[in-house]
PDB file of C-alpha atoms in Angstrom:
ATOM      1  CA  UNK H   1      -2.765  12.740   6.468  1.00 96.00           C
ATOM      2  CA  UNK H   2      -5.537  10.127   6.447  1.00 98.00           C
ATOM      3  CA  UNK H   3      -5.498   8.822   2.875  1.00 98.00           C
ATOM      4  CA  UNK H   4      -3.237   8.774  -0.169  1.00 98.00           C
ATOM      5  CA  UNK H   5      -4.966   7.740  -3.393  1.00 98.00           C
ATOM      6  CA  UNK H   6      -2.554   6.376  -6.008  1.00 98.00           C
ATOM      7  CA  UNK H   7      -3.902   6.227  -9.556  1.00 98.00           C
ATOM      8  CA  UNK H   8      -1.721   4.859 -12.379  1.00 97.00           C
ATOM      9  CA  UNK H   9      -2.999   5.813 -15.809  1.00 96.00           C
ATOM     10  CA  UNK H  10      -2.314   5.513 -19.504  1.00 95.00           C
ATOM     11  CA  UNK H  11      -4.397   7.532 -21.994  1.00 95.00           C
ATOM     12  CA  UNK H  12      -7.356   8.215 -19.677  1.00 94.00           C
ATOM     13  CA  UNK H  13      -7.801  11.958 -20.262  1.00 95.00           C
ATOM     14  CA  UNK H  14     -11.583  11.712 -20.669  1.00 95.00           C
ATOM     15  CA  UNK H  15     -12.250  10.022 -17.338  1.00 95.00           C
ATOM     16  CA  UNK H  16      -9.893  12.062 -15.114  1.00 97.00           C
ATOM     17  CA  UNK H  17     -12.127  15.106 -14.383  1.00 97.00           C
ATOM     18  CA  UNK H  18     -15.092  12.920 -13.435  1.00 96.00           C
ATOM     19  CA  UNK H  19     -12.938  10.581 -11.325  1.00 97.00           C
ATOM     20  CA  UNK H  20     -11.274  13.489  -9.511  1.00 97.00           C
ATOM     21  CA  UNK H  21     -14.593  15.176  -8.734  1.00 97.00           C
ATOM     22  CA  UNK H  22     -15.949  11.876  -7.401  1.00 97.00           C
ATOM     23  CA  UNK H  23     -12.943  11.351  -5.111  1.00 98.00           C
ATOM     24  CA  UNK H  24     -13.093  14.962  -3.878  1.00 98.00           C
ATOM     25  CA  UNK H  25     -16.779  14.563  -3.025  1.00 98.00           C
ATOM     26  CA  UNK H  26     -16.176  11.354  -1.037  1.00 98.00           C
ATOM     27  CA  UNK H  27     -13.252  12.883   0.874  1.00 98.00           C
ATOM     28  CA  UNK H  28     -15.185  16.038   1.790  1.00 97.00           C
ATOM     29  CA  UNK H  29     -18.288  14.127   2.861  1.00 97.00           C
ATOM     30  CA  UNK H  30     -16.224  11.992   5.247  1.00 98.00           C
ATOM     31  CA  UNK H  31     -13.876  14.708   6.470  1.00 97.00           C
ATOM     32  CA  UNK H  32     -10.714  12.930   5.315  1.00 98.00           C
ATOM     33  CA  UNK H  33      -7.411  14.696   4.845  1.00 98.00           C
ATOM     34  CA  UNK H  34      -6.034  13.352   1.611  1.00 98.00           C
ATOM     35  CA  UNK H  35      -3.831  13.538  -1.452  1.00 98.00           C
ATOM     36  CA  UNK H  36      -4.337  12.191  -4.965  1.00 98.00           C
ATOM     37  CA  UNK H  37      -1.249  10.985  -6.824  1.00 98.00           C
ATOM     38  CA  UNK H  38      -1.698  10.560 -10.560  1.00 98.00           C
ATOM     39  CA  UNK H  39       1.112   8.524 -12.148  1.00 98.00           C
ATOM     40  CA  UNK H  40       1.035   9.209 -15.873  1.00 97.00           C
ATOM     41  CA  UNK H  41       2.587   6.143 -17.499  1.00 96.00           C
ATOM     42  CA  UNK H  42       3.753   7.741 -20.736  1.00 95.00           C
ATOM     43  CA  UNK H  43       0.302   8.671 -22.046  1.00 96.00           C
ATOM     44  CA  UNK H  44       0.168   9.806 -25.668  1.00 95.00           C
ATOM     45  CA  UNK H  45      -3.080  11.761 -25.278  1.00 95.00           C
ATOM     46  CA  UNK H  46      -3.489  14.967 -23.237  1.00 95.00           C
ATOM     47  CA  UNK H  47      -3.775  13.198 -19.859  1.00 96.00           C
ATOM     48  CA  UNK H  48      -0.879  15.188 -18.379  1.00 97.00           C
ATOM     49  CA  UNK H  49      -2.409  18.521 -19.397  1.00 97.00           C
ATOM     50  CA  UNK H  50      -5.699  17.456 -17.783  1.00 97.00           C
ATOM     51  CA  UNK H  51      -3.890  16.500 -14.555  1.00 97.00           C
ATOM     52  CA  UNK H  52      -2.166  19.880 -14.471  1.00 97.00           C
ATOM     53  CA  UNK H  53      -5.469  21.718 -14.941  1.00 97.00           C
ATOM     54  CA  UNK H  54      -7.034  19.654 -12.137  1.00 97.00           C
ATOM     55  CA  UNK H  55      -4.111  20.424  -9.826  1.00 96.00           C
ATOM     56  CA  UNK H  56      -4.568  24.144 -10.440  1.00 96.00           C
ATOM     57  CA  UNK H  57      -8.025  23.808  -8.858  1.00 95.00           C
ATOM     58  CA  UNK H  58      -7.103  21.346  -6.102  1.00 96.00           C
ATOM     59  CA  UNK H  59      -3.724  21.503  -4.283  1.00 96.00           C
ATOM     60  CA  UNK H  60      -4.295  17.986  -2.922  1.00 97.00           C
ATOM     61  CA  UNK H  61      -3.446  16.632  -6.388  1.00 98.00           C
ATOM     62  CA  UNK H  62       0.097  15.628  -7.284  1.00 97.00           C
ATOM     63  CA  UNK H  63       1.389  14.152 -10.514  1.00 97.00           C
ATOM     64  CA  UNK H  64       4.328  12.185 -11.840  1.00 97.00           C
ATOM     65  CA  UNK H  65       4.850  11.785 -15.592  1.00 97.00           C
ATOM     66  CA  UNK H  66       7.032   9.012 -17.020  1.00 96.00           C
ATOM     67  CA  UNK H  67       8.938   9.838 -20.187  1.00 94.00           C
ATOM     68  CA  UNK H  68       7.578   6.648 -21.768  1.00 93.00           C
ATOM     69  CA  UNK H  69       5.218   3.769 -21.024  1.00 93.00           C
ATOM     70  CA  UNK H  70       6.757   1.473 -18.379  1.00 91.00           C
ATOM     71  CA  UNK H  71       3.682  -0.379 -17.126  1.00 91.00           C
ATOM     72  CA  UNK H  72       1.326  -0.469 -14.168  1.00 93.00           C
ATOM     73  CA  UNK H  73       3.770  -1.989 -11.665  1.00 92.00           C
ATOM     74  CA  UNK H  74       6.436   0.725 -12.102  1.00 92.00           C
ATOM     75  CA  UNK H  75       3.706   3.362 -11.843  1.00 96.00           C
ATOM     76  CA  UNK H  76       2.416   1.908  -8.578  1.00 97.00           C
ATOM     77  CA  UNK H  77       5.910   1.528  -7.134  1.00 95.00           C
ATOM     78  CA  UNK H  78       6.690   5.150  -7.963  1.00 96.00           C
ATOM     79  CA  UNK H  79       3.432   6.294  -6.401  1.00 97.00           C
ATOM     80  CA  UNK H  80       3.962   4.210  -3.251  1.00 97.00           C
ATOM     81  CA  UNK H  81       7.333   5.850  -2.661  1.00 96.00           C
ATOM     82  CA  UNK H  82       5.658   9.279  -2.574  1.00 97.00           C
ATOM     83  CA  UNK H  83       2.625   8.556  -0.381  1.00 98.00           C
ATOM     84  CA  UNK H  84       2.178  10.375   2.923  1.00 97.00           C
ATOM     85  CA  UNK H  85      -1.188   9.038   4.108  1.00 97.00           C
ATOM     86  CA  UNK H  86      -1.747   6.566   6.936  1.00 98.00           C
ATOM     87  CA  UNK H  87      -3.836   4.503   4.508  1.00 98.00           C
ATOM     88  CA  UNK H  88      -3.013   4.108   0.823  1.00 98.00           C
ATOM     89  CA  UNK H  89      -5.792   3.444  -1.688  1.00 98.00           C
ATOM     90  CA  UNK H  90      -5.070   2.321  -5.233  1.00 98.00           C
ATOM     91  CA  UNK H  91      -7.594   2.423  -8.043  1.00 97.00           C
ATOM     92  CA  UNK H  92      -7.682   2.456 -11.819  1.00 95.00           C
ATOM     93  CA  UNK H  93      -8.371   5.654 -13.726  1.00 94.00           C
ATOM     94  CA  UNK H  94     -11.044   4.233 -16.038  1.00 92.00           C
ATOM     95  CA  UNK H  95     -14.009   4.769 -13.644  1.00 93.00           C
ATOM     96  CA  UNK H  96     -14.538   1.025 -13.254  1.00 91.00           C
ATOM     97  CA  UNK H  97     -13.518   1.350  -9.574  1.00 93.00           C
ATOM     98  CA  UNK H  98     -15.899   3.307  -7.362  1.00 95.00           C
ATOM     99  CA  UNK H  99     -14.455   5.928  -4.953  1.00 97.00           C
ATOM    100  CA  UNK H 100     -17.559   5.351  -2.802  1.00 97.00           C
ATOM    101  CA  UNK H 101     -15.781   2.232  -1.523  1.00 97.00           C
ATOM    102  CA  UNK H 102     -12.992   4.311   0.062  1.00 98.00           C
ATOM    103  CA  UNK H 103     -14.591   4.997   3.497  1.00 98.00           C
ATOM    104  CA  UNK H 104     -15.229   1.306   4.199  1.00 98.00           C
ATOM    105  CA  UNK H 105     -11.783   0.286   2.973  1.00 98.00           C
ATOM    106  CA  UNK H 106     -10.286   2.944   5.252  1.00 98.00           C
ATOM    107  CA  UNK H 107     -12.323   1.641   8.188  1.00 98.00           C
ATOM    108  CA  UNK H 108     -11.215  -1.952   7.615  1.00 98.00           C
ATOM    109  CA  UNK H 109      -7.567  -0.886   7.740  1.00 98.00           C
ATOM    110  CA  UNK H 110      -7.811   1.497  10.709  1.00 98.00           C
ATOM    111  CA  UNK H 111     -10.502  -0.195  12.817  1.00 97.00           C
ATOM    112  CA  UNK H 112     -10.329  -3.889  11.966  1.00 97.00           C
ATOM    113  CA  UNK H 113      -6.536  -3.993  11.852  1.00 96.00           C
ATOM    114  CA  UNK H 114      -5.977  -5.302   8.346  1.00 98.00           C
ATOM    115  CA  UNK H 115      -2.636  -4.692   6.670  1.00 98.00           C
ATOM    116  CA  UNK H 116      -4.160  -4.950   3.212  1.00 98.00           C
ATOM    117  CA  UNK H 117      -7.720  -5.150   1.913  1.00 98.00           C
ATOM    118  CA  UNK H 118      -8.237  -6.248  -1.675  1.00 97.00           C
ATOM    119  CA  UNK H 119     -11.345  -5.473  -3.659  1.00 95.00           C
ATOM    120  CA  UNK H 120     -13.409  -8.302  -5.135  1.00 93.00           C
ATOM    121  CA  UNK H 121     -15.391  -7.509  -8.247  1.00 86.00           C
ATOM    122  CA  UNK H 122     -18.023 -10.104  -7.479  1.00 81.00           C
ATOM    123  CA  UNK H 123     -20.213  -9.009 -10.368  1.00 76.00           C
ATOM    124  CA  UNK H 124     -18.119  -8.108 -13.391  1.00 67.00           C
ATOM    125  CA  UNK H 125     -19.022  -6.342 -16.619  1.00 61.00           C
ATOM    126  CA  UNK H 126     -16.355  -8.117 -18.644  1.00 60.00           C
ATOM    127  CA  UNK H 127     -16.747 -10.578 -21.544  1.00 59.00           C
ATOM    128  CA  UNK H 128     -16.390 -14.326 -20.904  1.00 60.00           C
ATOM    129  CA  UNK H 129     -13.073 -14.266 -22.760  1.00 58.00           C
ATOM    130  CA  UNK H 130     -11.769 -12.252 -19.813  1.00 65.00           C
ATOM    131  CA  UNK H 131     -13.759 -13.568 -16.842  1.00 67.00           C
ATOM    132  CA  UNK H 132     -13.047 -17.286 -17.370  1.00 73.00           C
ATOM    133  CA  UNK H 133      -9.232 -16.905 -17.616  1.00 73.00           C
ATOM    134  CA  UNK H 134      -9.434 -14.542 -14.625  1.00 78.00           C
ATOM    135  CA  UNK H 135     -11.136 -17.214 -12.508  1.00 82.00           C
ATOM    136  CA  UNK H 136      -8.513 -19.798 -13.480  1.00 85.00           C
ATOM    137  CA  UNK H 137      -5.735 -17.313 -12.783  1.00 83.00           C
ATOM    138  CA  UNK H 138      -7.092 -16.449  -9.332  1.00 88.00           C
ATOM    139  CA  UNK H 139      -7.562 -20.120  -8.419  1.00 90.00           C
ATOM    140  CA  UNK H 140      -3.918 -20.798  -9.273  1.00 88.00           C
ATOM    141  CA  UNK H 141      -2.744 -17.709  -7.370  1.00 89.00           C
ATOM    142  CA  UNK H 142      -4.668 -18.815  -4.248  1.00 93.00           C
ATOM    143  CA  UNK H 143      -3.093 -22.262  -4.407  1.00 91.00           C
ATOM    144  CA  UNK H 144       0.472 -21.057  -4.921  1.00 89.00           C
ATOM    145  CA  UNK H 145       0.384 -18.093  -2.530  1.00 92.00           C
ATOM    146  CA  UNK H 146      -1.519 -19.804   0.258  1.00 93.00           C
ATOM    147  CA  UNK H 147      -3.841 -16.768   0.556  1.00 95.00           C
ATOM    148  CA  UNK H 148      -7.093 -18.704   0.503  1.00 93.00           C
ATOM    149  CA  UNK H 149      -9.544 -15.884   1.244  1.00 94.00           C
ATOM    150  CA  UNK H 150      -8.958 -13.755  -1.877  1.00 94.00           C
ATOM    151  CA  UNK H 151     -11.142 -14.175  -4.929  1.00 92.00           C
ATOM    152  CA  UNK H 152      -9.595 -11.394  -7.024  1.00 90.00           C
ATOM    153  CA  UNK H 153      -5.831 -10.837  -6.742  1.00 91.00           C
ATOM    154  CA  UNK H 154      -5.703  -8.394  -9.650  1.00 86.00           C
ATOM    155  CA  UNK H 155      -8.439  -5.953  -8.619  1.00 92.00           C
ATOM    156  CA  UNK H 156      -7.029  -2.440  -8.943  1.00 93.00           C
ATOM    157  CA  UNK H 157      -9.031  -1.198  -5.934  1.00 96.00           C
ATOM    158  CA  UNK H 158      -7.042  -1.992  -2.802  1.00 98.00           C
ATOM    159  CA  UNK H 159      -6.288  -0.417   0.575  1.00 98.00           C
ATOM    160  CA  UNK H 160      -3.000  -0.701   2.456  1.00 98.00           C
ATOM    161  CA  UNK H 161      -1.545   0.275   5.765  1.00 98.00           C
ATOM    162  CA  UNK H 162       1.187   2.775   4.899  1.00 98.00           C
ATOM    163  CA  UNK H 163       3.965   0.513   6.186  1.00 97.00           C
ATOM    164  CA  UNK H 164       3.008  -2.165   3.650  1.00 98.00           C
ATOM    165  CA  UNK H 165       3.624  -0.062   0.546  1.00 97.00           C
ATOM    166  CA  UNK H 166       6.905   1.185   2.001  1.00 96.00           C
ATOM    167  CA  UNK H 167       8.236  -2.355   2.476  1.00 95.00           C
ATOM    168  CA  UNK H 168       7.327  -4.040  -0.796  1.00 94.00           C
ATOM    169  CA  UNK H 169       8.841  -3.601  -4.240  1.00 89.00           C
ATOM    170  CA  UNK H 170       6.453  -3.765  -7.194  1.00 91.00           C
ATOM    171  CA  UNK H 171       8.328  -4.287 -10.460  1.00 81.00           C
ATOM    172  CA  UNK H 172       7.809  -5.908 -13.856  1.00 77.00           C
ATOM    173  CA  UNK H 173       4.151  -6.988 -13.833  1.00 80.00           C
ATOM    174  CA  UNK H 174       4.036  -7.941 -10.151  1.00 85.00           C
ATOM    175  CA  UNK H 175       1.075  -5.653  -9.424  1.00 90.00           C
ATOM    176  CA  UNK H 176      -1.077  -8.762  -9.920  1.00 88.00           C
ATOM    177  CA  UNK H 177       0.498 -10.314  -6.845  1.00 91.00           C
ATOM    178  CA  UNK H 178       0.736  -7.449  -4.372  1.00 95.00           C
ATOM    179  CA  UNK H 179      -1.081  -9.495  -1.671  1.00 95.00           C
ATOM    180  CA  UNK H 180       1.541 -12.242  -2.147  1.00 93.00           C
ATOM    181  CA  UNK H 181       4.349  -9.666  -1.972  1.00 93.00           C
ATOM    182  CA  UNK H 182       2.842  -8.268   1.230  1.00 96.00           C
ATOM    183  CA  UNK H 183       2.575 -11.738   2.749  1.00 95.00           C
ATOM    184  CA  UNK H 184       6.225 -12.469   1.924  1.00 91.00           C
ATOM    185  CA  UNK H 185       7.156  -9.170   3.610  1.00 93.00           C
ATOM    186  CA  UNK H 186       5.434 -10.307   6.822  1.00 94.00           C
ATOM    187  CA  UNK H 187       2.101  -8.504   6.435  1.00 97.00           C
ATOM    188  CA  UNK H 188      -0.282 -11.412   6.807  1.00 96.00           C
ATOM    189  CA  UNK H 189      -3.513  -9.704   7.882  1.00 97.00           C
ATOM    190  CA  UNK H 190      -5.016  -9.648   4.407  1.00 97.00           C
ATOM    191  CA  UNK H 191      -8.728  -9.141   3.918  1.00 97.00           C
ATOM    192  CA  UNK H 192     -11.208  -8.780   1.088  1.00 96.00           C
ATOM    193  CA  UNK H 193     -14.196  -6.596   0.358  1.00 96.00           C
ATOM    194  CA  UNK H 194     -16.783  -7.091  -2.357  1.00 94.00           C
ATOM    195  CA  UNK H 195     -16.760  -3.909  -4.428  1.00 93.00           C
ATOM    196  CA  UNK H 196     -18.930  -2.478  -7.162  1.00 86.00           C
ATOM    197  CA  UNK H 197     -17.568  -2.944 -10.675  1.00 77.00           C
ATOM    198  CA  UNK H 198     -18.706  -0.499 -13.329  1.00 75.00           C
ATOM    199  CA  UNK H 199     -18.593  -0.841 -17.078  1.00 67.00           C
ATOM    200  CA  UNK H 200     -15.883   1.210 -18.777  1.00 67.00           C
ATOM    201  CA  UNK H 201     -17.302   4.605 -19.707  1.00 68.00           C
ATOM    202  CA  UNK H 202     -14.506   6.020 -21.881  1.00 69.00           C
ATOM    203  CA  UNK H 203     -11.813   4.549 -24.104  1.00 63.00           C
ATOM    204  CA  UNK H 204     -10.847   0.891 -24.207  1.00 66.00           C
ATOM    205  CA  UNK H 205      -8.893  -1.554 -22.072  1.00 61.00           C
ATOM    206  CA  UNK H 206      -5.092  -1.382 -22.243  1.00 55.00           C
ATOM    207  CA  UNK H 207      -4.579  -5.073 -21.432  1.00 54.00           C
ATOM    208  CA  UNK H 208      -4.613  -7.996 -23.867  1.00 54.00           C
ATOM    209  CA  UNK H 209      -4.795 -11.767 -23.481  1.00 55.00           C
ATOM    210  CA  UNK H 210      -1.014 -11.937 -23.179  1.00 61.00           C
ATOM    211  CA  UNK H 211      -1.371 -10.728 -19.588  1.00 58.00           C
ATOM    212  CA  UNK H 212      -2.665 -14.172 -18.568  1.00 60.00           C
ATOM    213  CA  UNK H 213       0.413 -15.932 -19.946  1.00 66.00           C
ATOM    214  CA  UNK H 214       2.682 -13.336 -18.366  1.00 67.00           C
ATOM    215  CA  UNK H 215       0.712 -13.626 -15.148  1.00 68.00           C
ATOM    216  CA  UNK H 216       1.484 -17.319 -14.755  1.00 67.00           C
ATOM    217  CA  UNK H 217       5.150 -16.757 -15.565  1.00 69.00           C
ATOM    218  CA  UNK H 218       5.317 -13.987 -12.959  1.00 71.00           C
ATOM    219  CA  UNK H 219       3.591 -16.233 -10.418  1.00 74.00           C
ATOM    220  CA  UNK H 220       6.253 -18.892 -10.978  1.00 75.00           C
ATOM    221  CA  UNK H 221       8.963 -16.276 -10.551  1.00 70.00           C
ATOM    222  CA  UNK H 222       7.434 -14.948  -7.346  1.00 73.00           C
ATOM    223  CA  UNK H 223       7.010 -18.468  -5.908  1.00 76.00           C
ATOM    224  CA  UNK H 224      10.673 -19.230  -6.620  1.00 74.00           C
ATOM    225  CA  UNK H 225      11.802 -15.938  -5.112  1.00 70.00           C
ATOM    226  CA  UNK H 226       9.715 -16.445  -1.996  1.00 72.00           C
ATOM    227  CA  UNK H 227      11.111 -19.949  -1.495  1.00 72.00           C
ATOM    228  CA  UNK H 228      14.701 -19.581  -2.650  1.00 71.00           C
ATOM    229  CA  UNK H 229      15.234 -15.862  -3.335  1.00 64.00           C
ATOM    230  CA  UNK H 230      17.836 -15.471  -0.593  1.00 62.00           C
ATOM    231  CA  UNK H 231      19.067 -19.062  -0.633  1.00 71.00           C
ATOM    232  CA  UNK H 232      19.349 -20.169  -4.283  1.00 76.00           C
ATOM    233  CA  UNK H 233      22.047 -22.705  -3.420  1.00 76.00           C
ATOM    234  CA  UNK H 234      19.443 -24.698  -1.517  1.00 75.00           C
ATOM    235  CA  UNK H 235      17.573 -25.594  -4.698  1.00 80.00           C
ATOM    236  CA  UNK H 236      20.440 -25.619  -7.190  1.00 82.00           C
ATOM    237  CA  UNK H 237      22.722 -27.416  -4.749  1.00 82.00           C
ATOM    238  CA  UNK H 238      20.065 -30.063  -4.154  1.00 84.00           C
ATOM    239  CA  UNK H 239      19.549 -30.619  -7.882  1.00 86.00           C
ATOM    240  CA  UNK H 240      23.313 -30.704  -8.422  1.00 87.00           C
ATOM    241  CA  UNK H 241      23.742 -33.262  -5.630  1.00 87.00           C
ATOM    242  CA  UNK H 242      21.034 -35.467  -7.117  1.00 89.00           C
ATOM    243  CA  UNK H 243      22.697 -35.341 -10.529  1.00 90.00           C
ATOM    244  CA  UNK H 244      26.105 -36.131  -9.027  1.00 86.00           C
ATOM    245  CA  UNK H 245      24.571 -39.059  -7.138  1.00 88.00           C
ATOM    246  CA  UNK H 246      23.003 -40.332 -10.361  1.00 90.00           C
ATOM    247  CA  UNK H 247      26.338 -39.954 -12.176  1.00 89.00           C
ATOM    248  CA  UNK H 248      28.194 -41.762  -9.391  1.00 88.00           C
ATOM    249  CA  UNK H 249      25.681 -44.611  -9.482  1.00 90.00           C
ATOM    250  CA  UNK H 250      26.118 -44.933 -13.252  1.00 88.00           C
ATOM    251  CA  UNK H 251      29.915 -45.015 -12.854  1.00 87.00           C
ATOM    252  CA  UNK H 252      29.649 -47.751 -10.217  1.00 89.00           C
ATOM    253  CA  UNK H 253      27.446 -49.829 -12.529  1.00 88.00           C
ATOM    254  CA  UNK H 254      30.033 -49.456 -15.314  1.00 86.00           C
ATOM    255  CA  UNK H 255      32.859 -50.531 -12.994  1.00 87.00           C
ATOM    256  CA  UNK H 256      30.899 -53.569 -11.792  1.00 88.00           C
ATOM    257  CA  UNK H 257      30.026 -54.624 -15.341  1.00 84.00           C
ATOM    258  CA  UNK H 258      33.624 -54.166 -16.489  1.00 81.00           C
ATOM    259  CA  UNK H 259      34.970 -56.087 -13.500  1.00 85.00           C
ATOM    260  CA  UNK H 260      32.523 -58.947 -14.126  1.00 84.00           C
ATOM    261  CA  UNK H 261      33.538 -59.033 -17.795  1.00 80.00           C
ATOM    262  CA  UNK H 262      37.264 -59.148 -16.953  1.00 78.00           C
ATOM    263  CA  UNK H 263      36.805 -61.838 -14.309  1.00 82.00           C
ATOM    264  CA  UNK H 264      34.991 -64.008 -16.844  1.00 79.00           C
ATOM    265  CA  UNK H 265      37.769 -63.520 -19.403  1.00 72.00           C
ATOM    266  CA  UNK H 266      35.302 -61.694 -21.636  1.00 67.00           C
ATOM    267  CA  UNK H 267      36.579 -58.747 -23.622  1.00 63.00           C
ATOM    268  CA  UNK H 268      33.308 -57.953 -25.372  1.00 69.00           C
ATOM    269  CA  UNK H 269      32.311 -55.266 -22.871  1.00 71.00           C
ATOM    270  CA  UNK H 270      33.364 -51.771 -23.944  1.00 77.00           C
ATOM    271  CA  UNK H 271      32.823 -48.904 -21.536  1.00 77.00           C
ATOM    272  CA  UNK H 272      32.100 -46.397 -24.309  1.00 78.00           C
ATOM    273  CA  UNK H 273      29.356 -48.617 -25.718  1.00 79.00           C
ATOM    274  CA  UNK H 274      27.433 -48.668 -22.440  1.00 81.00           C
ATOM    275  CA  UNK H 275      24.472 -46.363 -21.938  1.00 83.00           C
ATOM    276  CA  UNK H 276      25.619 -45.919 -18.344  1.00 83.00           C
ATOM    277  CA  UNK H 277      28.812 -44.248 -19.547  1.00 85.00           C
ATOM    278  CA  UNK H 278      26.903 -41.467 -21.288  1.00 87.00           C
ATOM    279  CA  UNK H 279      24.446 -41.241 -18.428  1.00 87.00           C
ATOM    280  CA  UNK H 280      27.273 -40.673 -15.973  1.00 88.00           C
ATOM    281  CA  UNK H 281      28.883 -38.005 -18.183  1.00 87.00           C
ATOM    282  CA  UNK H 282      25.599 -36.160 -18.649  1.00 90.00           C
ATOM    283  CA  UNK H 283      24.701 -36.322 -14.964  1.00 89.00           C
ATOM    284  CA  UNK H 284      28.100 -35.035 -13.849  1.00 87.00           C
ATOM    285  CA  UNK H 285      28.098 -32.169 -16.367  1.00 89.00           C
ATOM    286  CA  UNK H 286      24.529 -31.133 -15.501  1.00 90.00           C
ATOM    287  CA  UNK H 287      25.280 -31.452 -11.786  1.00 87.00           C
ATOM    288  CA  UNK H 288      28.264 -29.141 -12.188  1.00 87.00           C
ATOM    289  CA  UNK H 289      26.088 -26.630 -14.006  1.00 89.00           C
ATOM    290  CA  UNK H 290      23.501 -26.665 -11.222  1.00 86.00           C
ATOM    291  CA  UNK H 291      26.189 -26.080  -8.605  1.00 80.00           C
ATOM    292  CA  UNK H 292      27.618 -23.232 -10.679  1.00 83.00           C
ATOM    293  CA  UNK H 293      24.160 -21.688 -11.039  1.00 82.00           C
ATOM    294  CA  UNK H 294      23.699 -21.936  -7.274  1.00 75.00           C
ATOM    295  CA  UNK H 295      27.004 -20.205  -6.560  1.00 76.00           C
ATOM    296  CA  UNK H 296      26.263 -17.436  -9.079  1.00 77.00           C
ATOM    297  CA  UNK H 297      22.779 -17.072  -7.625  1.00 69.00           C
ATOM    298  CA  UNK H 298      24.242 -16.601  -4.157  1.00 60.00           C
ATOM    299  CA  UNK H 299      26.471 -13.836  -5.497  1.00 64.00           C
ATOM    300  CA  UNK H 300      23.632 -11.905  -7.142  1.00 67.00           C
ATOM    301  CA  UNK H 301      20.777 -12.443  -4.694  1.00 55.00           C
ATOM    302  CA  UNK H 302      20.735  -8.707  -4.274  1.00 51.00           C
ATOM    303  CA  UNK H 303      19.793  -7.399  -7.700  1.00 59.00           C
ATOM    304  CA  UNK H 304      20.818  -4.097  -9.202  1.00 54.00           C
ATOM    305  CA  UNK H 305      19.678  -1.055  -7.271  1.00 58.00           C
ATOM    306  CA  UNK H 306      18.660   0.452 -10.615  1.00 57.00           C
ATOM    307  CA  UNK H 307      15.957  -2.138 -11.259  1.00 60.00           C
ATOM    308  CA  UNK H 308      13.223   0.282 -10.246  1.00 68.00           C
ATOM    309  CA  UNK H 309      14.716   3.455 -11.684  1.00 72.00           C
ATOM    310  CA  UNK H 310      12.492   5.156 -14.269  1.00 80.00           C
ATOM    311  CA  UNK H 311      12.875   8.304 -16.348  1.00 83.00           C
ATOM    312  CA  UNK H 312      10.512  10.980 -15.038  1.00 90.00           C
ATOM    313  CA  UNK H 313       9.841  13.863 -17.405  1.00 86.00           C
ATOM    314  CA  UNK H 314       7.801  16.020 -15.032  1.00 87.00           C
ATOM    315  CA  UNK H 315       6.522  16.059 -11.453  1.00 92.00           C
ATOM    316  CA  UNK H 316       4.638  18.398  -9.148  1.00 86.00           C
TER     317      UNK H 316
END
């Protein structure tokens, strides 16, 4: 199979027939063998009924329905696990991503040798309240990830070599950082393509301003995992050692001051009245906690296998 199209969705019943017809037209015009995987993320409208009616007309369509709303990352991860195509295309269901971009994205993966190609909505139809934070977010993501050539990390329209989606785990809200996840997995040939961005035709956006706060928190988590995910003792052990060294230095200062006081027949120096005494206690306690955190981290570096297990109510 040439292409698998993975489309996560939440309450997008109105746009699905038009989007499906558009994808079908592009695939037929280019002679692609394909499948469309709709991942219904707990929609409360009749999205699932629409998907079923579309599948009755086109056997290339497959669907997975979550029993409740989990989020875009779980939907993508579930879709990735079921793809069969040599190239995997992801896009949003709101018609803001154009299926006409698929042939060129496919060519960049198969002919130019990219592992991942991310769309760049160079001209956006979003309000300034969304575009300005997006620019700041992407600038930070470029700096932290080291992927300097991407302008839009969070564009839903992306193309992947099949091996990429089979070797990354997208959980929580990590869909924003799939290029970073791919890089950490060893897939470093990451490209970008300017894509057409369309104004939303039906419904309203499902994302609020809280996604920018969560995005930075997730970026910090991903940076830590990429640096110390399999070696947490390296960071916690280092911090613990520094705190122990600080505590030892404070103890030595106390001993020197006490010795000087005793040698001068002065009994006015009390250890418990010295700031160094409390500094040494604090440093030693905190250092012990860091070491303990490092040891625990080493024991749980492999998280629960159930982290990406979701309740599926229906599938075809």
